[in-house]
XYZ file of N, CA, C and O in Angstrom:
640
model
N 6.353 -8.961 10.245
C 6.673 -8.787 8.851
C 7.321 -7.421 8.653
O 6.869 -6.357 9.075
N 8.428 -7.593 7.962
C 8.966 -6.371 7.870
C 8.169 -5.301 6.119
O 8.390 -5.701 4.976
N 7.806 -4.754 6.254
C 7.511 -3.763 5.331
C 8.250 -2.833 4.645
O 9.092 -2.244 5.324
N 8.143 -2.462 3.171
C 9.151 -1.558 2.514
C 8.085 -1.026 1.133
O 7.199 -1.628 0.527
N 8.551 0.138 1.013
C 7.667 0.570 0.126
C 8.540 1.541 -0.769
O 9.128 2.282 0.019
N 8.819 1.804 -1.833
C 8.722 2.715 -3.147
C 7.849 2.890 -4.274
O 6.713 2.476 -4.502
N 8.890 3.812 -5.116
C 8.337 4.134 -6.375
C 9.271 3.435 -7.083
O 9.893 2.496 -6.587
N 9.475 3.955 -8.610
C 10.648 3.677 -9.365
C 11.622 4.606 -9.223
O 12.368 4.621 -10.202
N 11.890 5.358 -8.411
C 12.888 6.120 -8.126
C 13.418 5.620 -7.370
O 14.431 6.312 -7.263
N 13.485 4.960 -6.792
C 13.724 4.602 -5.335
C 13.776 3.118 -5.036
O 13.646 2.720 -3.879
N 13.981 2.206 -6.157
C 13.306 0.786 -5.858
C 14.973 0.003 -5.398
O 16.099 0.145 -5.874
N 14.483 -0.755 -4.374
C 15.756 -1.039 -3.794
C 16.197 -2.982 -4.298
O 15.449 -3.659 -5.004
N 17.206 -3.365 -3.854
C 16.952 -4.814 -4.891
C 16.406 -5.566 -4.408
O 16.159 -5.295 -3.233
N 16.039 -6.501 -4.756
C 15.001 -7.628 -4.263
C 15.523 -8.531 -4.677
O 16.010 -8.636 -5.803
N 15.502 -9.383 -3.767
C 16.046 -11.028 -3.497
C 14.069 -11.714 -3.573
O 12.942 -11.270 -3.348
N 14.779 -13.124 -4.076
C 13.618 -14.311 -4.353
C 12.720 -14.472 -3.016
O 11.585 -14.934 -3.131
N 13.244 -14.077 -1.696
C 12.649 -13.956 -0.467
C 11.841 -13.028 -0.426
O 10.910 -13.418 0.279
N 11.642 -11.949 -0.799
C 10.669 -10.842 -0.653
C 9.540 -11.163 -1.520
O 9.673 -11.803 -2.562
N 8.237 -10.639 -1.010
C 7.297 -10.908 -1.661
C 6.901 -9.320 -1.916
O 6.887 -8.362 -1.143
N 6.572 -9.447 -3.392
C 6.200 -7.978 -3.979
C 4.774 -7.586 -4.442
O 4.146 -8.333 -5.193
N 4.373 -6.664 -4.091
C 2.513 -6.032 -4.596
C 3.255 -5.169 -4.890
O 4.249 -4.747 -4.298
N 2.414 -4.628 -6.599
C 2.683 -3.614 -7.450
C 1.495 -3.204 -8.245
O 0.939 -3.801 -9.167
N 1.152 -1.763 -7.552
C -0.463 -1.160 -7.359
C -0.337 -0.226 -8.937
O 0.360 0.780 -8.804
N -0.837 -0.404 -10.186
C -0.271 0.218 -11.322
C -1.606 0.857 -12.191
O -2.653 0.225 -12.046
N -1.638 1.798 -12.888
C -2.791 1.999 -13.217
C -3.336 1.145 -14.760
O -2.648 1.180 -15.780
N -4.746 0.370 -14.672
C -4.852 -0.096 -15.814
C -3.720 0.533 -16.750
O -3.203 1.638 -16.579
N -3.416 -0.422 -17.822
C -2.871 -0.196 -19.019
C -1.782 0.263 -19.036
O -1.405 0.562 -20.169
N -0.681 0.569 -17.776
C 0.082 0.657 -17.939
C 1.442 -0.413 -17.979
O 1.423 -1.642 -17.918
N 2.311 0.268 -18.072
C 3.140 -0.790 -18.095
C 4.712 -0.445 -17.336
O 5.196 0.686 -17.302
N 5.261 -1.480 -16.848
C 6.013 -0.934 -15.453
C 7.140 -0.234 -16.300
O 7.473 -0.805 -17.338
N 7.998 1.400 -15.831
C 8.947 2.385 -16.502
C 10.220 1.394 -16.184
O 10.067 0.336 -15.573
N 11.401 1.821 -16.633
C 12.549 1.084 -16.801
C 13.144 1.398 -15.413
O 14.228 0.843 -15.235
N 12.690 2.172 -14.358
C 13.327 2.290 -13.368
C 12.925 0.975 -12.430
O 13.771 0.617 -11.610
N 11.621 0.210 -12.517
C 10.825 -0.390 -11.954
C 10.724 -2.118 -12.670
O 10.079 -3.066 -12.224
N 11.683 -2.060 -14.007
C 11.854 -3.586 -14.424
C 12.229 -4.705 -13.370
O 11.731 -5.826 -13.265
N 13.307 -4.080 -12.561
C 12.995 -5.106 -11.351
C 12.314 -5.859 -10.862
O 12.575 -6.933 -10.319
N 11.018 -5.138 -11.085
C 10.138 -5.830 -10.343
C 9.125 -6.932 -11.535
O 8.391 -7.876 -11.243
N 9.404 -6.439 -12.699
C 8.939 -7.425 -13.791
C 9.916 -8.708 -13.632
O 9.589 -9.789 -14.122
N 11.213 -8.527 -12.877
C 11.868 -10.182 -13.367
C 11.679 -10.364 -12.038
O 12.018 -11.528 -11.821
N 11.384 -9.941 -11.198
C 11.527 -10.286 -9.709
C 10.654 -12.222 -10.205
O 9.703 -12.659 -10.852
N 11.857 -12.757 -9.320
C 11.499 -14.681 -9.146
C 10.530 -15.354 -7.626
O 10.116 -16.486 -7.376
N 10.442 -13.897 -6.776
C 9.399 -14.278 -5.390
C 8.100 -14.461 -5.606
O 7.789 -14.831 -6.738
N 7.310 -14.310 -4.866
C 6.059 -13.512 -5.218
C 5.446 -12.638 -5.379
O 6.009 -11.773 -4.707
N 4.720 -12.263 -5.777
C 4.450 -11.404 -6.688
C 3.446 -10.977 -7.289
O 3.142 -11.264 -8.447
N 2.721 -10.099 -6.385
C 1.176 -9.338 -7.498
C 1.081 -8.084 -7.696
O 1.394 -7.125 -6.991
N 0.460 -8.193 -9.076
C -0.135 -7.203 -9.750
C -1.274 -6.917 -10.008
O -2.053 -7.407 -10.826
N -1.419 -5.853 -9.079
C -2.916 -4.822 -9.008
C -3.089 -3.777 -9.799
O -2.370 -2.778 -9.763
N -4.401 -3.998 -10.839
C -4.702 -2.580 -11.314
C -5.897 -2.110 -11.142
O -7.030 -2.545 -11.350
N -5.172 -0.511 -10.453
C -6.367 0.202 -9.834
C -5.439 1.659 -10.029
O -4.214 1.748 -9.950
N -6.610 2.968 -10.359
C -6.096 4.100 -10.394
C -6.139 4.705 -8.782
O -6.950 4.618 -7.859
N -4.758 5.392 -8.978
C -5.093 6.335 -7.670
C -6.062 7.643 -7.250
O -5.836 8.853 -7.220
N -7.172 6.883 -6.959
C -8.641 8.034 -6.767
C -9.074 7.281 -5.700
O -8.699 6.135 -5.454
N -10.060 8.088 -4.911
C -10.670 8.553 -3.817
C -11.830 8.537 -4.298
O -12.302 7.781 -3.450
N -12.663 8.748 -4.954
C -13.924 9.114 -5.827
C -14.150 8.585 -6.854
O -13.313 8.569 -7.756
N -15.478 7.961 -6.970
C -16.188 7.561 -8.634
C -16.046 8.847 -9.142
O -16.419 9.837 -8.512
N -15.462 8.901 -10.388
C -15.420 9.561 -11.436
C -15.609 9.270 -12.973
O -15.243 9.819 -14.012
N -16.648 7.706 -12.510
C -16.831 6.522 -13.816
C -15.836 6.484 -14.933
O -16.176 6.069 -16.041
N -14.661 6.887 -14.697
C -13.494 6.815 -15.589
C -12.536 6.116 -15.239
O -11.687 5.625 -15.983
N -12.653 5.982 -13.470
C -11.265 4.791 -13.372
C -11.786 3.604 -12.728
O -12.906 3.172 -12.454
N -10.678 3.252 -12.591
C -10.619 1.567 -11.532
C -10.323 2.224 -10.180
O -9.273 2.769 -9.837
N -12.045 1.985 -9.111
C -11.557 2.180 -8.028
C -10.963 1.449 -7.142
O -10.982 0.224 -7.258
N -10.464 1.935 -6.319
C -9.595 0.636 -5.164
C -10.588 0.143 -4.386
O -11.108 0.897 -3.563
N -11.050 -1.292 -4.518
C -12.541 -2.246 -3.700
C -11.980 -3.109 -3.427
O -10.952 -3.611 -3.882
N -13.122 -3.553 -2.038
C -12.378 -4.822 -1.291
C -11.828 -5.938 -2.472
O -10.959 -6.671 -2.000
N -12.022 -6.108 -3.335
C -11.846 -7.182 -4.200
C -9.714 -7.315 -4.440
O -8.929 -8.263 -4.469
N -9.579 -5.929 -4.548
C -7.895 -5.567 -4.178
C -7.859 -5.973 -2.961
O -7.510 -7.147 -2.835
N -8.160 -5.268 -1.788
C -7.793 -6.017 -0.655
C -8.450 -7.453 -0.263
O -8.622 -7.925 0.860
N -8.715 -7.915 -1.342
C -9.151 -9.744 -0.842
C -7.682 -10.405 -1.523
O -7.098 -11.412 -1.122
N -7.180 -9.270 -2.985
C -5.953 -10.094 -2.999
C -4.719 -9.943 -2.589
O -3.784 -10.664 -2.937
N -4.648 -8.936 -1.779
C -3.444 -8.642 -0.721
C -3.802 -9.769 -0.075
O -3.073 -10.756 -0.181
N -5.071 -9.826 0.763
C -4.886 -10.661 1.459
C -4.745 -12.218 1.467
O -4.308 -12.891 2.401
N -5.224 -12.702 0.172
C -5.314 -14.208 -0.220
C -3.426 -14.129 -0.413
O -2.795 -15.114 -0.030
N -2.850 -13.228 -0.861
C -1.562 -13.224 -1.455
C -0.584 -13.590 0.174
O 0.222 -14.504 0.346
N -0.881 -12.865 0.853
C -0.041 -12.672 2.389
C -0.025 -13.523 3.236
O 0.863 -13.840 4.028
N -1.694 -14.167 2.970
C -1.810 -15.388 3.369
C -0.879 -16.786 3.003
O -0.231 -17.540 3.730
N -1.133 -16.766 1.490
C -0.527 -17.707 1.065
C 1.040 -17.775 0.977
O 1.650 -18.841 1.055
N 1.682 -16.479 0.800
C 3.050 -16.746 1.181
C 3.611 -16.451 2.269
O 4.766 -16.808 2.500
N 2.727 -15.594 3.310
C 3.566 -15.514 4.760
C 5.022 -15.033 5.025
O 5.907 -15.458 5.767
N 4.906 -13.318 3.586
C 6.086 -13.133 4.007
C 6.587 -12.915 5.048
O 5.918 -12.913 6.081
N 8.121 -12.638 5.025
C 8.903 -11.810 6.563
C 9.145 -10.422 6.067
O 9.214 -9.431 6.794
N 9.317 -10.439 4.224
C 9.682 -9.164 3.993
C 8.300 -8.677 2.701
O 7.857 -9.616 2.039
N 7.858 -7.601 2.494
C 6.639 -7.800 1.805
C 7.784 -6.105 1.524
O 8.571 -5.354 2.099
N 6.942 -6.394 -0.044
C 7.827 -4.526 -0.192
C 6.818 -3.796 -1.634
O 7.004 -4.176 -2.790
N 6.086 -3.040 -1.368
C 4.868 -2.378 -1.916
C 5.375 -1.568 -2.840
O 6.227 -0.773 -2.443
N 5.029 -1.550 -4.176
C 5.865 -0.005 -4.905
C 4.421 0.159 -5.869
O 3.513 -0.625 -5.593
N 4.189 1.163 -6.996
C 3.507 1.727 -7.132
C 4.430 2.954 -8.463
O 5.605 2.944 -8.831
N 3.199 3.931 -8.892
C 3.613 4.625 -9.913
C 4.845 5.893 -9.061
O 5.975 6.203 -9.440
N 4.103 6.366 -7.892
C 5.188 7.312 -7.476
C 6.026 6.576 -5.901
O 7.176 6.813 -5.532
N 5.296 5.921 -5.413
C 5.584 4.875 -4.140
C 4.916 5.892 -3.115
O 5.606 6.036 -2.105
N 3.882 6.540 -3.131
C 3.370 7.789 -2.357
C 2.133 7.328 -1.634
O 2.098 7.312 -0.403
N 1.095 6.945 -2.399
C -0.384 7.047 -2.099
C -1.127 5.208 -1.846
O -1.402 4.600 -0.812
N -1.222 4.879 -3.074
C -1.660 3.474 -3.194
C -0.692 2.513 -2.454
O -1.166 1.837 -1.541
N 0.992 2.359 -2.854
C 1.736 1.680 -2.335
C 1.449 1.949 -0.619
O 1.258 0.944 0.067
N 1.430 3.027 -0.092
C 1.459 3.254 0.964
C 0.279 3.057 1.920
O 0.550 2.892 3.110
N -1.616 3.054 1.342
C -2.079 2.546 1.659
C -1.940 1.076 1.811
O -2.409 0.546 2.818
N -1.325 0.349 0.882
C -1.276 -1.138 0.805
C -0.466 -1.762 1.897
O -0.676 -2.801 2.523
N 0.703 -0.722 2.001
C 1.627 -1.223 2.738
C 0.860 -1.291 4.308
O 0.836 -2.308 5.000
N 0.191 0.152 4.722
C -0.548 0.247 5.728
C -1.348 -0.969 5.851
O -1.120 -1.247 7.028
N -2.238 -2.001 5.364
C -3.236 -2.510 5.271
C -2.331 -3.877 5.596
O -2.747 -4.679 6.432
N -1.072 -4.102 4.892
C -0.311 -5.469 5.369
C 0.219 -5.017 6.679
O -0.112 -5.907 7.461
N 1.088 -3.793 7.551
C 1.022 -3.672 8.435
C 0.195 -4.198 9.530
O 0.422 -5.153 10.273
N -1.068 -3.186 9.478
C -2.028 -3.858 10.434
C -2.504 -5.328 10.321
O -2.922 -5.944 11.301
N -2.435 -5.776 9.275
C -2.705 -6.968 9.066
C -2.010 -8.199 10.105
O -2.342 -9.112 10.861
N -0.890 -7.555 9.585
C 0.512 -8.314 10.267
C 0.523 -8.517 12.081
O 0.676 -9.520 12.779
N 0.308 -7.204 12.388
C 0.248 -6.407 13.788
C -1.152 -6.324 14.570
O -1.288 -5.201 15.055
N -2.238 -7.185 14.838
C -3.155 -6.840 14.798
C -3.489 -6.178 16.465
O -4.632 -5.911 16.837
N -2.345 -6.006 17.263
C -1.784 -5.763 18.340
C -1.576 -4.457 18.786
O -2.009 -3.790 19.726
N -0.468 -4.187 17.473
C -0.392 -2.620 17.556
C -1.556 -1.762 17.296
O -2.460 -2.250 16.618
N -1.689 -0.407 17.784
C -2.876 0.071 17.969
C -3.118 1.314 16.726
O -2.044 1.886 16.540
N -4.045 1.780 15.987
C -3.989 2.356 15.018
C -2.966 3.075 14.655
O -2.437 3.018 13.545
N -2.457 4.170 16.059
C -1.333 5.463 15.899
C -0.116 4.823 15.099
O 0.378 5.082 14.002
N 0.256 3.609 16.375
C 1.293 2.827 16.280
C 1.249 2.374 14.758
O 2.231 2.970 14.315
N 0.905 1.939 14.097
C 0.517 1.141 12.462
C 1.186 2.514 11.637
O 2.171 2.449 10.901
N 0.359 3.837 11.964
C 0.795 4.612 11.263
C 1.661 5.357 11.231
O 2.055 6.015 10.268
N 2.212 5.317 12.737
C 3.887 5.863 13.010
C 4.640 4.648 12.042
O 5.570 5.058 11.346
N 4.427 3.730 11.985
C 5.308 2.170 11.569
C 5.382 2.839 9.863
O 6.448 3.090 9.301
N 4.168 3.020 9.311
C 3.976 3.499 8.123
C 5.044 4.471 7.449
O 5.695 4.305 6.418
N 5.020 5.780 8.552
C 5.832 6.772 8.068
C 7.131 6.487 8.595
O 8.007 7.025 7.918
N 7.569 5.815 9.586
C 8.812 5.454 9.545
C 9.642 5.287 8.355
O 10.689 5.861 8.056
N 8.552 3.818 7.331
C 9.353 3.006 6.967
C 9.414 3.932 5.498
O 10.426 3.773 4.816
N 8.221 5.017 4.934
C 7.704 5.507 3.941
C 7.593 7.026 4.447
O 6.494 7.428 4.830
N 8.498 7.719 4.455
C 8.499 9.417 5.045
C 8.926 10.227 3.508
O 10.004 9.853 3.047
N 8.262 11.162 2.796
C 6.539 11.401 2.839
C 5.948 10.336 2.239
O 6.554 9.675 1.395
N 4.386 9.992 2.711
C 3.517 9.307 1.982
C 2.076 10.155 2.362
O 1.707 10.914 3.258
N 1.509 9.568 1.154
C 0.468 10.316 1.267
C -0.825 9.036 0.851
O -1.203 8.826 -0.301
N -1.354 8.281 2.116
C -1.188 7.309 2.154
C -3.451 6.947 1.010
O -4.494 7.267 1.579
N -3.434 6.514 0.039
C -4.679 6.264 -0.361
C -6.236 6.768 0.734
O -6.352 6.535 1.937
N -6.666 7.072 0.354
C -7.759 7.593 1.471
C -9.421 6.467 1.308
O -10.373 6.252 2.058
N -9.152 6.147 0.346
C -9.848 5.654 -0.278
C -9.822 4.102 -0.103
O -10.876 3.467 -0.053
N -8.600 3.506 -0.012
C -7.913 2.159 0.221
C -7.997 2.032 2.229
O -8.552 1.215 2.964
N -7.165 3.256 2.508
C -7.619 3.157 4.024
C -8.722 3.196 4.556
O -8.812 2.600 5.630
N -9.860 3.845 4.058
C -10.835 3.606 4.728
C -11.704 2.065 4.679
O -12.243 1.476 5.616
N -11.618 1.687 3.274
C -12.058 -0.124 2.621
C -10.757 -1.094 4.242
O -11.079 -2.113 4.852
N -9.678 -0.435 4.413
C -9.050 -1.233 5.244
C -9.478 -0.870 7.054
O -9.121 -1.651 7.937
N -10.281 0.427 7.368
C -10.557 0.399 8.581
C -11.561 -0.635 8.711
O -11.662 -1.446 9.632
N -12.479 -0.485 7.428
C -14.135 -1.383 7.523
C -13.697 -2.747 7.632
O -14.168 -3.532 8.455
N -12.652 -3.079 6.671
C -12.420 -4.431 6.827
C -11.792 -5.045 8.272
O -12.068 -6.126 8.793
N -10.572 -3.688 8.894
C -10.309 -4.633 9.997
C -10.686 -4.052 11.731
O -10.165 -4.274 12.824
N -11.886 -3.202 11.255
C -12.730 -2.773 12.640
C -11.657 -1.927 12.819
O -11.020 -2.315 13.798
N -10.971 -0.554 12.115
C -10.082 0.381 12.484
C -9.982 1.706 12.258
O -10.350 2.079 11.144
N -9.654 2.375 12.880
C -9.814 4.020 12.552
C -7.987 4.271 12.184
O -7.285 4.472 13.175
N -7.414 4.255 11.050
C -6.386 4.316 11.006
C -6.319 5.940 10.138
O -5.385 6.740 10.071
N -7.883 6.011 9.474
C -8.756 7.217 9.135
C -7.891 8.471 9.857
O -7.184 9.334 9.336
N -8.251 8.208 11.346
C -8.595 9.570 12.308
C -6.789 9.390 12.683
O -6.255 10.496 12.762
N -5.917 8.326 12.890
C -4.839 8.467 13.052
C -3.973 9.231 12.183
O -3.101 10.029 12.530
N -4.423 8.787 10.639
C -3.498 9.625 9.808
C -3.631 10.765 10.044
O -2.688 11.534 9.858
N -4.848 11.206 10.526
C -5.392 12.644 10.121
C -4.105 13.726 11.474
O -3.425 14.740 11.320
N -4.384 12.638 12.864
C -3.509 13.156 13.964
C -2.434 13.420 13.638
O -2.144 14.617 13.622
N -1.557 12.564 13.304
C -0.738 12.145 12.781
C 0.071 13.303 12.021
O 1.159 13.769 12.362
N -0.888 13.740 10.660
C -0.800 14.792 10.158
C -0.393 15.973 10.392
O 0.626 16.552 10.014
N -1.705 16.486 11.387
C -1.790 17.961 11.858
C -0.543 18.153 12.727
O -0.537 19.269 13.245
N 0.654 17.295 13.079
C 1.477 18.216 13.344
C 2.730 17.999 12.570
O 3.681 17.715 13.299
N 2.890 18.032 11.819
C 3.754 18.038 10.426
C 3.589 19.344 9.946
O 4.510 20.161 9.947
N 2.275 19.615 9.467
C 2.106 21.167 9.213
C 2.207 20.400 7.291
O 2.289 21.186 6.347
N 2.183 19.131 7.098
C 1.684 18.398 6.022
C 0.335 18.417 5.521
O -0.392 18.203 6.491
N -0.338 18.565 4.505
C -1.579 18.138 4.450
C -1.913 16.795 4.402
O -1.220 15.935 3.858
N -3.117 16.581 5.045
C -3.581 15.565 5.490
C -4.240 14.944 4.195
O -4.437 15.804 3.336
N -4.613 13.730 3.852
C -5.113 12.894 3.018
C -6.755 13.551 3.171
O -6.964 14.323 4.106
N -7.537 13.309 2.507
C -8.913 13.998 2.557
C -9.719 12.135 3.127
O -9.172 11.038 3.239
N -10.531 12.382 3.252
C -11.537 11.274 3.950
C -12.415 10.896 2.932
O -13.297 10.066 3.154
């Protein structure tokens, strides 16, 4: 499966073949850079969850219940092209995208997933919070890869 990820800065066009996840915070509503993806005719979900790491009993955290519908979604349409966007295309999109990666790849080995990641998404700053719900779910330390990964960028690393 090929993977693609933005923001609304950056959103590239989409054909009826691509299947789209769009990670948004309750109550919002998608900016005019990102209408695209409101007429998009593929498939198509919409997740709301804030981008946090931590109960702070004020938001929507990211729980397996999001990643049950990535996955019921990936399942059921079996894209080739899956393309993740989000409020900045940075954190959430980029965990998500990570999580259909490995999903996809269950072959490739954590590093590998997250070199694939920043390839396709250079900077991301990938959910910490979403990746870890996705190591538990698929027996993976993609955790300790980002973190490698990281330290030689001279980037800061996502917190745990």
């Amino acid at each position: 499966m090929n993977v693609t990820v933005s923001g609304p800065g950056d959103m590239p066009t989409l054909n009826g073949d691509i299947a789209v996840i769009i990670a948004l915070d309750p109550g919002t509503h998608l900016a005019d850079a990102s209408r695209r993806l409101a007429g998009h005719n593929g498939p198509r979900l919409k997740l709301r969850l804030h981008n946090v790491w931590f109960d702070s009993g004020r938001h929507v955290l990211p729980t397996d219940e999001h990643l049950d519908a990535v996955d019921a979604s990936l399942s059921r349409y079996q894209p080739a092209h899956l393309h993740v966007s989000c409020l900045a295309g940075v954190s959430r999109s980029a965990a998500l995208a990570l999580f259909a990666l490995t999903r996809a790849h269950p072959e490739l080995g954590d590093r590998q997933v997250v070199q694939r990641l920043l390839e396709v998404r250079p900077p991301c700053f990938p959910n910490p919070l979403i990746v870890s719900l996705v190591d538990q779910r698929l027996g993976r330390n993609l955790t300790a890869a980002l973190r490698e990964l990281f330290s030689g960028t001279g980037l800061p690393c996502p917190p745990a």
